[in-house]
PDB file of C-alpha atoms in Angstrom:
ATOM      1  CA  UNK A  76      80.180 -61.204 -20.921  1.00 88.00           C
ATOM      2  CA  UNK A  77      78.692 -59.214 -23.450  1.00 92.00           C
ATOM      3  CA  UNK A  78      80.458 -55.960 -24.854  1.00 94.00           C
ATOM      4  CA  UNK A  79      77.305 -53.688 -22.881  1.00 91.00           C
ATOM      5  CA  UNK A  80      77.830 -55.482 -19.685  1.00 90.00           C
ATOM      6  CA  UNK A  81      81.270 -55.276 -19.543  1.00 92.00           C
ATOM      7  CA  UNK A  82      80.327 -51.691 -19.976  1.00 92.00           C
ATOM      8  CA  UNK A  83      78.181 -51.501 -17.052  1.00 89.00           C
ATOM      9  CA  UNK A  84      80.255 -53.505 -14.998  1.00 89.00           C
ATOM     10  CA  UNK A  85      82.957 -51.316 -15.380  1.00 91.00           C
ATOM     11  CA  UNK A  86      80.619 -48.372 -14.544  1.00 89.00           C
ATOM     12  CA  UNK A  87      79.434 -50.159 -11.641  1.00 87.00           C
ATOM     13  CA  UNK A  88      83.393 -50.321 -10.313  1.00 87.00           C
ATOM     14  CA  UNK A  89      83.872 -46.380 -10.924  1.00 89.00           C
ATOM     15  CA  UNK A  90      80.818 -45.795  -9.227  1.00 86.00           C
ATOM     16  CA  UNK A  91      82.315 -47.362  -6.383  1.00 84.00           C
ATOM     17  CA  UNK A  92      85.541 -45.757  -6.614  1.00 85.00           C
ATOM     18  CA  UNK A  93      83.712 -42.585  -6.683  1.00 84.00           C
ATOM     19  CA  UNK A  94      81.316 -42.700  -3.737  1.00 80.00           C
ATOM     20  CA  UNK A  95      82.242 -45.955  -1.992  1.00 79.00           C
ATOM     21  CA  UNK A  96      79.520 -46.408  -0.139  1.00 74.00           C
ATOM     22  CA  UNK A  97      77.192 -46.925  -2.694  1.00 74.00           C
ATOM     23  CA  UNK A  98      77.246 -50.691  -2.981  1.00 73.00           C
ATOM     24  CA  UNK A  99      78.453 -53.379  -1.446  1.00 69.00           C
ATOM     25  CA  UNK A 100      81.042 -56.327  -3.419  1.00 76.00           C
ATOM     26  CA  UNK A 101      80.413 -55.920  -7.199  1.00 78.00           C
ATOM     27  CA  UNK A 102      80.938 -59.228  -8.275  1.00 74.00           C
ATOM     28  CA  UNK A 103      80.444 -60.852 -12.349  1.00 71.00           C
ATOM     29  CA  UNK A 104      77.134 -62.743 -10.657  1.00 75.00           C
ATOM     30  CA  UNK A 105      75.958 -60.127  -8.825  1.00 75.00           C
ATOM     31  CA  UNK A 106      76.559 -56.707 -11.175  1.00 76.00           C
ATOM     32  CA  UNK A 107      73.522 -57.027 -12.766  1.00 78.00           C
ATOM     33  CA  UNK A 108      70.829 -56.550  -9.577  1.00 77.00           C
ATOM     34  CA  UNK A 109      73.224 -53.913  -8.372  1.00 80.00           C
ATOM     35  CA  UNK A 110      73.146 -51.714 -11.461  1.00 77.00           C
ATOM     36  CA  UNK A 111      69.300 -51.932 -11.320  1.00 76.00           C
ATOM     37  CA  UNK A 112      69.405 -51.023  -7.086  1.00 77.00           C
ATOM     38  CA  UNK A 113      71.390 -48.023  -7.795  1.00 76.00           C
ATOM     39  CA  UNK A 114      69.497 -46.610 -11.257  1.00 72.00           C
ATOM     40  CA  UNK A 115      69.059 -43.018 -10.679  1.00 70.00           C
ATOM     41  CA  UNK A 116      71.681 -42.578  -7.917  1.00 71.00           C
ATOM     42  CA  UNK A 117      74.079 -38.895  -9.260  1.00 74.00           C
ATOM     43  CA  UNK A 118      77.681 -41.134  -9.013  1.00 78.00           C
ATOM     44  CA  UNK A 119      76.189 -43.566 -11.372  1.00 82.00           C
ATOM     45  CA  UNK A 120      75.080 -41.021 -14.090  1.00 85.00           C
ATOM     46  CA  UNK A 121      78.922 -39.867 -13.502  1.00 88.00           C
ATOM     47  CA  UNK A 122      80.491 -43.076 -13.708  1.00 88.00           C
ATOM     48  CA  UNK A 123      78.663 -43.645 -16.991  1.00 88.00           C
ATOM     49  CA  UNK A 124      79.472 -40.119 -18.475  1.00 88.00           C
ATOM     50  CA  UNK A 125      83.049 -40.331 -17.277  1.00 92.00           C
ATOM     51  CA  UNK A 126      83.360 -43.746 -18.989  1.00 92.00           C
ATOM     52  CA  UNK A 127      81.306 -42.312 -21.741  1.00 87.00           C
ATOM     53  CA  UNK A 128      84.166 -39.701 -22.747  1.00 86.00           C
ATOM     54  CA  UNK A 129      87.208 -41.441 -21.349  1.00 88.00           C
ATOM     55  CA  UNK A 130      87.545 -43.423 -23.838  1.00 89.00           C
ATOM     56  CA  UNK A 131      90.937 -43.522 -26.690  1.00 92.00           C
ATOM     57  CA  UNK A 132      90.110 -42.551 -29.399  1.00 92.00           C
ATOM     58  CA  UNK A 133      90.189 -45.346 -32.401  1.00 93.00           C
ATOM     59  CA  UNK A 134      89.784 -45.265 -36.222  1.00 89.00           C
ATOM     60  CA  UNK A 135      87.647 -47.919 -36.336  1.00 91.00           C
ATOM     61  CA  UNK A 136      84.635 -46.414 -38.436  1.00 90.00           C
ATOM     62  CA  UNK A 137      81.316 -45.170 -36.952  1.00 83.00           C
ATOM     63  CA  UNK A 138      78.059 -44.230 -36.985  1.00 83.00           C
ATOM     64  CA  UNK A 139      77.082 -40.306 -37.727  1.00 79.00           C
ATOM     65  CA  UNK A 140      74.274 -38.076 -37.693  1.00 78.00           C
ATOM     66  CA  UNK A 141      73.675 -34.509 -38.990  1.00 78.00           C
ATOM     67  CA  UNK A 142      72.712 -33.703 -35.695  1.00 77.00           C
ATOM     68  CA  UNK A 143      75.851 -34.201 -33.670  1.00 81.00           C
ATOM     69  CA  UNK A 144      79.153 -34.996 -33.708  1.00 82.00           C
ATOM     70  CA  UNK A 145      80.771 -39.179 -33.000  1.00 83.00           C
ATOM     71  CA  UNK A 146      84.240 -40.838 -32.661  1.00 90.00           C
ATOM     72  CA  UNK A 147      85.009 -44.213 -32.397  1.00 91.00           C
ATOM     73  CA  UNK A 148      86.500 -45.314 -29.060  1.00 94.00           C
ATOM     74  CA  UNK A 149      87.599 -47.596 -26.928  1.00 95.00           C
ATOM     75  CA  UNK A 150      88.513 -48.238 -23.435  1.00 95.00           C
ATOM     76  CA  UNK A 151      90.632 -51.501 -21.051  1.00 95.00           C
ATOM     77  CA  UNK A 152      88.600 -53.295 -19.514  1.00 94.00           C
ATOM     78  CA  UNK A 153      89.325 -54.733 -15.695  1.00 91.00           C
ATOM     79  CA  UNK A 154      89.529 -58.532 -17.413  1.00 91.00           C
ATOM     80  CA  UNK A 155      91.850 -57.144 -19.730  1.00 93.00           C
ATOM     81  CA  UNK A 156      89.748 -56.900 -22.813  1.00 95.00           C
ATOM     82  CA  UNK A 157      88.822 -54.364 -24.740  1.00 95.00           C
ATOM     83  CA  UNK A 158      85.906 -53.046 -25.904  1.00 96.00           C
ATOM     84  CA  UNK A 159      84.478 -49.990 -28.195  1.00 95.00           C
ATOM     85  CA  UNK A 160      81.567 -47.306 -28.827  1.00 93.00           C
ATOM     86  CA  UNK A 161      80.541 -44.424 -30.796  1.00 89.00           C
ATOM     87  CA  UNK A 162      80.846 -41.281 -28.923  1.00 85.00           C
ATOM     88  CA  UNK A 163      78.035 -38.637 -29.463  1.00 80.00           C
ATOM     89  CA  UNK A 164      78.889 -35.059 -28.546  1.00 83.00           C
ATOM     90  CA  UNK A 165      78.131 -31.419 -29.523  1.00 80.00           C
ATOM     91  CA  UNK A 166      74.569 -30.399 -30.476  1.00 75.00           C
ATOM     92  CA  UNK A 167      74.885 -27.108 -29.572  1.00 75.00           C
ATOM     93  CA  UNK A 168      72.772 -25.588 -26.961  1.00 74.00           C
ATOM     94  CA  UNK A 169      70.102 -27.568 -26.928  1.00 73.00           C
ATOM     95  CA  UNK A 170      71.350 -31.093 -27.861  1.00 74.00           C
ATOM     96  CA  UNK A 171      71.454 -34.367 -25.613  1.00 74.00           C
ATOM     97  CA  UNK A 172      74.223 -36.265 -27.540  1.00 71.00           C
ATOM     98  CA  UNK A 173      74.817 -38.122 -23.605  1.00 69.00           C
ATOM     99  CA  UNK A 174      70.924 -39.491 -24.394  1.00 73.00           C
ATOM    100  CA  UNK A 175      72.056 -41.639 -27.246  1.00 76.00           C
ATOM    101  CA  UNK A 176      71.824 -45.137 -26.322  1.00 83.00           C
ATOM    102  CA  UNK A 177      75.766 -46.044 -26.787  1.00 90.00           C
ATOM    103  CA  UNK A 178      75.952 -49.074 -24.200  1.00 89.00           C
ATOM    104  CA  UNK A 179      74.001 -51.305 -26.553  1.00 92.00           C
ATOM    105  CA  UNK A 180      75.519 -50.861 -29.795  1.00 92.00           C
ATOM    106  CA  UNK A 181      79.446 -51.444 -27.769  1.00 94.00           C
ATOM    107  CA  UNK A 182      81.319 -54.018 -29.841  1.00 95.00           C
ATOM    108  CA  UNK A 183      84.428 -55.746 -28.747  1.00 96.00           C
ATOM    109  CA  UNK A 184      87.824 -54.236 -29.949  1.00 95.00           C
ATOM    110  CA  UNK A 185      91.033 -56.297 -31.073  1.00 94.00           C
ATOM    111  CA  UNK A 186      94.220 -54.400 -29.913  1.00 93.00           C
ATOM    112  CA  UNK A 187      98.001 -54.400 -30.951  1.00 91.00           C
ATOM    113  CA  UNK A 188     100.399 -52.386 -28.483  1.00 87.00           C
ATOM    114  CA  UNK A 189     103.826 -52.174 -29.372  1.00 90.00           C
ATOM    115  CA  UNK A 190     106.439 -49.479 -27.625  1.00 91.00           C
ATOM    116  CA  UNK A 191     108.174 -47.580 -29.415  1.00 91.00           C
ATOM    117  CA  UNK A 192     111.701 -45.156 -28.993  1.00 94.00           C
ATOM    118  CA  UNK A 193     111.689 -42.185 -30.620  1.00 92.00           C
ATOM    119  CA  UNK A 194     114.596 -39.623 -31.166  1.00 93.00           C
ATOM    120  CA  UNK A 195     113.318 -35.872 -30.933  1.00 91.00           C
ATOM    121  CA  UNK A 196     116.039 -33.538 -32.108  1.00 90.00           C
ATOM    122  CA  UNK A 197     115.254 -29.490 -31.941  1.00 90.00           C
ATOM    123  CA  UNK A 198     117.918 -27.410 -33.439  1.00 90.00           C
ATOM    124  CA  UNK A 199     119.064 -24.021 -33.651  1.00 84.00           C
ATOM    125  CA  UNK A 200     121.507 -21.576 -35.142  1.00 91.00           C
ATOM    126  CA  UNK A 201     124.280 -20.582 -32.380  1.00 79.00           C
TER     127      UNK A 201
END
């Protein structure tokens, strides 16, 4: 799959979670017809904002405009992949930065986790 489609898939499976009813089995074959059965239905404009802003925020370098403001993020996939977007917001009272196309332009993202302890000490005088 394509970085966009995993995308949508994923928006197609919080969909779900959010109004269960709205679909039947979303499966890799299938995702595709569904998204297009559902366009225009309210919990799929809020899966895709939700997934829109939910994602971590990277420094992987991106895309600006002097209208509004963009991050790079990215966001875990169900496979287990990862994949990444620039996120568009502010605009003040009149902008749209959620009418960017952002789906297209998602690349995938190479990630490193590694835990780490860390030793907080707080003193003060007695």
């Amino acid at each position: 799959m394509t970085p966009s489609e995993k995308i949508i898939y994923e928006i197609l499976l919080l969909a779900k979670e959010m109004e269960p009813g709205i679909c039947g089995d979303i499966t890799p074959d299938k995702w595709e017809e569904i998204y297009e059965e559902i366009d225009g239905v309210f919990a799929l404009y809020d899966a895709t904002e939700e997934f829109r802003c939910s994602g971590i925020e990277t420094d992987i370098p991106c895309e600006d405009s002097r209208h509004y403001e963009s991050k790079s993020v990215a966001q875990k996939c169900s496979d287990g992949s990862w994949v990444g977007w620039t996120c568009w917001f502010g605009g003040g009272k009149h902008g749209e930065p959620d009418s960017i196309d952002w789906i297209e332009y998602a690349y995938d993202v190479n990630v490193t986790e590694e835990q780490k302890m860390v030793t907080v000490r707080t003193f003060s005088a007695s």
